[in-house]
Every structure is written in structure tokens, then in C-alpha cells.
Coordinates of C-alpha atoms in Angstrom, one line a residue:
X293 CA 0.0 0.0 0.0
X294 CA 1.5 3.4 -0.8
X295 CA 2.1 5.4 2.2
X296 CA 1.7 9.0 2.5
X297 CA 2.7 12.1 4.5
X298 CA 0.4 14.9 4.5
X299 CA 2.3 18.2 6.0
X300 CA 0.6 20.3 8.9
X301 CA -0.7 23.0 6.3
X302 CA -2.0 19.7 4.2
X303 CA -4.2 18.4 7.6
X304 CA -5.2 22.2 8.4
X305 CA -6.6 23.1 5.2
X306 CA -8.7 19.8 4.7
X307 CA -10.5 20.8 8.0
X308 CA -11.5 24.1 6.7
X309 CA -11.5 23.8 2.7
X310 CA -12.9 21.4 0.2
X311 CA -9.7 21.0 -2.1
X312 CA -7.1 19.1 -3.4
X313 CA -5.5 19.0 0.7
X314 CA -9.5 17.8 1.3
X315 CA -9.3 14.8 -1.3
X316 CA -5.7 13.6 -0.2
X317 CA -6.3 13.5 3.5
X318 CA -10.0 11.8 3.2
X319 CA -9.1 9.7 0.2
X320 CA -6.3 8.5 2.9
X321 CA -9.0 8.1 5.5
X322 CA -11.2 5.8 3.1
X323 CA -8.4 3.3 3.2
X324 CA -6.7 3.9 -1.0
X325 CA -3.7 4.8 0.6
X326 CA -1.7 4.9 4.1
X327 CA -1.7 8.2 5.8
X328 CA 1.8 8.8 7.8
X329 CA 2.2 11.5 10.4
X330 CA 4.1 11.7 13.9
X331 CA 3.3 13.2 17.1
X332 CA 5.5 16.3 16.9
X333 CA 3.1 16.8 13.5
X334 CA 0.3 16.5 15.4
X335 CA 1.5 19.0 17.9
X336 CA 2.0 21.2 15.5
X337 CA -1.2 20.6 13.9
X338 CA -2.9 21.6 17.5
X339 CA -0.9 24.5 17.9
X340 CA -1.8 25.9 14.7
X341 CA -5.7 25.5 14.8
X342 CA -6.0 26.4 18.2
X343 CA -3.7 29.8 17.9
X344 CA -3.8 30.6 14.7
X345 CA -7.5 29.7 14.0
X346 CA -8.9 30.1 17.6
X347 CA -10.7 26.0 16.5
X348 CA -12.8 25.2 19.3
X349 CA -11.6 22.2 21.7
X350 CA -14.0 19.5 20.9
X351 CA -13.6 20.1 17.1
X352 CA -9.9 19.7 17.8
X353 CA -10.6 16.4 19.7
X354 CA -12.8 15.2 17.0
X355 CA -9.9 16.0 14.7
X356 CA -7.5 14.7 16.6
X357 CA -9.6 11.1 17.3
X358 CA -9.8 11.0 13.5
X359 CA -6.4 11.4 12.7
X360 CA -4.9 9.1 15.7
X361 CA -7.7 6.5 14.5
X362 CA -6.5 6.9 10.7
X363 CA -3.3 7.6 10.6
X364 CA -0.3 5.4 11.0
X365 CA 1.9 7.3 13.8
X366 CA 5.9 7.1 13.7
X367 CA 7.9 7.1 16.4
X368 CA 10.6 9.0 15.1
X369 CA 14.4 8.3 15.8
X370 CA 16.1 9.8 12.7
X371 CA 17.5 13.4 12.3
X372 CA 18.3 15.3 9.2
X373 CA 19.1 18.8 8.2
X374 CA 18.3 19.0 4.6
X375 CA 15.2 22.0 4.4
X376 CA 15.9 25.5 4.8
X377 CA 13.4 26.0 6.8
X378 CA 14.8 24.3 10.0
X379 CA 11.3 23.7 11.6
X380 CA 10.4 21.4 8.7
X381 CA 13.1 18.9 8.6
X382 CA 10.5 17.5 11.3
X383 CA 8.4 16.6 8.2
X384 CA 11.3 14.5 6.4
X385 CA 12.8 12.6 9.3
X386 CA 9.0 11.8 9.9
X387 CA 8.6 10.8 6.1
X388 CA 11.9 8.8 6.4
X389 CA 11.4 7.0 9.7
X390 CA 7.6 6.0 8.4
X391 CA 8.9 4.8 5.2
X392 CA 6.7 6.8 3.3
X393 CA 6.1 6.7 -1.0
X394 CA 5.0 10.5 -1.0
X395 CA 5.3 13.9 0.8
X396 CA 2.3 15.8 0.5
X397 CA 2.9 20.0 0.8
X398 CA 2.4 22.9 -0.5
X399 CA 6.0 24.4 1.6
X400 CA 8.3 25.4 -1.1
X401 CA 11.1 24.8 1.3
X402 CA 9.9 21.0 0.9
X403 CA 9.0 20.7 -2.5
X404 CA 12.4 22.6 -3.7
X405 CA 13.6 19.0 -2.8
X406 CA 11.7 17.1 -5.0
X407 CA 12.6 13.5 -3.9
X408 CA 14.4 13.3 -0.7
X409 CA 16.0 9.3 -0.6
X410 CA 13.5 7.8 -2.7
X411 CA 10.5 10.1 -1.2
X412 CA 8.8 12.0 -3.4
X413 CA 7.9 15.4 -2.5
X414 CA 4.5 16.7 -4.4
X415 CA 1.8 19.5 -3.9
X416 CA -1.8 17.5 -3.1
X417 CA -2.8 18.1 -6.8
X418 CA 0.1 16.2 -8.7
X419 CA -0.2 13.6 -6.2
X420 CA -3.9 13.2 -6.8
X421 CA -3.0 13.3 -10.7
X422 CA -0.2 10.5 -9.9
X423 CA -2.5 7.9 -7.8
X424 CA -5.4 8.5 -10.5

């Protein structure tokens, strides 16, 4: 099964928009493909939608259900320093670790990589072009 990593701004805008981020995260969900996050992701996610977007607490904990019931969770040992922006070489050593086919962003900093060891790195529309 291929496995994928959506990126914290992938998860955040399939909770509040119904696009490309939407289809890859629910298409995941419906079982064509394994989703692949850690916890530090998840963090972030929480952090984001409860600061940033003010999301209320049981919609986070519905989220958060769905995505820990979903989601295959890495524990994460590897470290790598290969994205300029530091704070998202959380998102490769996750993808690395997990064993993931695909990186999921819309981060330029990621997708200046392009394939990172064998991971492709793709914005949610050429993946859903790729998988058909």
C-alpha cells in the first residue's frame, strides 16, 4: 500500500476547505492509501488551529480522534538537516522513519527538494494526478 505524508498545512486546510488537501487527507481516510504522520506533527497541527484559528476544543478532539484512529503514527528516531526551513526537517525525518512513498505540501522549502531518498515530495494536486 502506498504510504503518504500529508504536511501540517495539508491536515489544516482539509479541515477548513474542500480541495485538493481535502481529497488527499480523506481519500487516505477511506483506506486507498496509508496516511503517515508523527506526534510532533500532530503538535503542530494543535498548535496551529488552536492559535492561529482560535478551533474550538471539541472540534480539535474530534480531529485529533480522527487522525490518531486513521493515521499510522511514527515514532521518530532519525535526524536530518536538509530544508531550509529548519522547523520542517521534522516533516522529512517523519517521512523517512515511516517509510513513506510520497510527501504531501504545499511548503516550497519542501518541495524545492523534489525527492528526498527515494520520497517523493508533491503538492496535493500532482499527487492526486499521480494515484489517479
Amino acid at each position: 500500500m502506498i504510504r503518504v505524508l500529508p504536511d501540517t498545512n495539508i491536515i489544516i486546510s482539509s479541515v477548513f476547505w474542500r480541495g485538493n488537501p481535502y481529497e488527499v487527507v480523506r481519500r487516505g481516510i477511506l483506506g486507498e492509501y496509508q496516511l503517515v504522520i508523527s506526534a510532533e506533527i500532530l503538535d503542530e497541527v494543535v498548535d496551529k488551529l488552536k492559535n492561529k484559528f482560535q478551533f474550538p476544543e471539541e472540534s480539535m478532539q474530534e480531529l485529533m480522534d480522527i487522525l490518531m484512529t486513521y493515521c499510522h503514527i511514527v515514532d521518530v528516531t532519525s535526524k536530518f538537516d536538509v530544508v531550509r526551513d529548519k522547523k520542517d526537517n521534522k516533516i522529512v525525518e517523519c517521512a523517512f522513519d515511516g517509510k513513506v512513498d510520497y510527501i504531501v505540501t504545499g511548503d516550497p522549502d519542501l518541495l524545492v527538494l523534489k525527492d528526498f531518498r527515494g520520497i517523493k515530495v508533491v503538492k496535493a494536486k500532482e499527487f492526486l494526478e499521480m494515484i489517479g
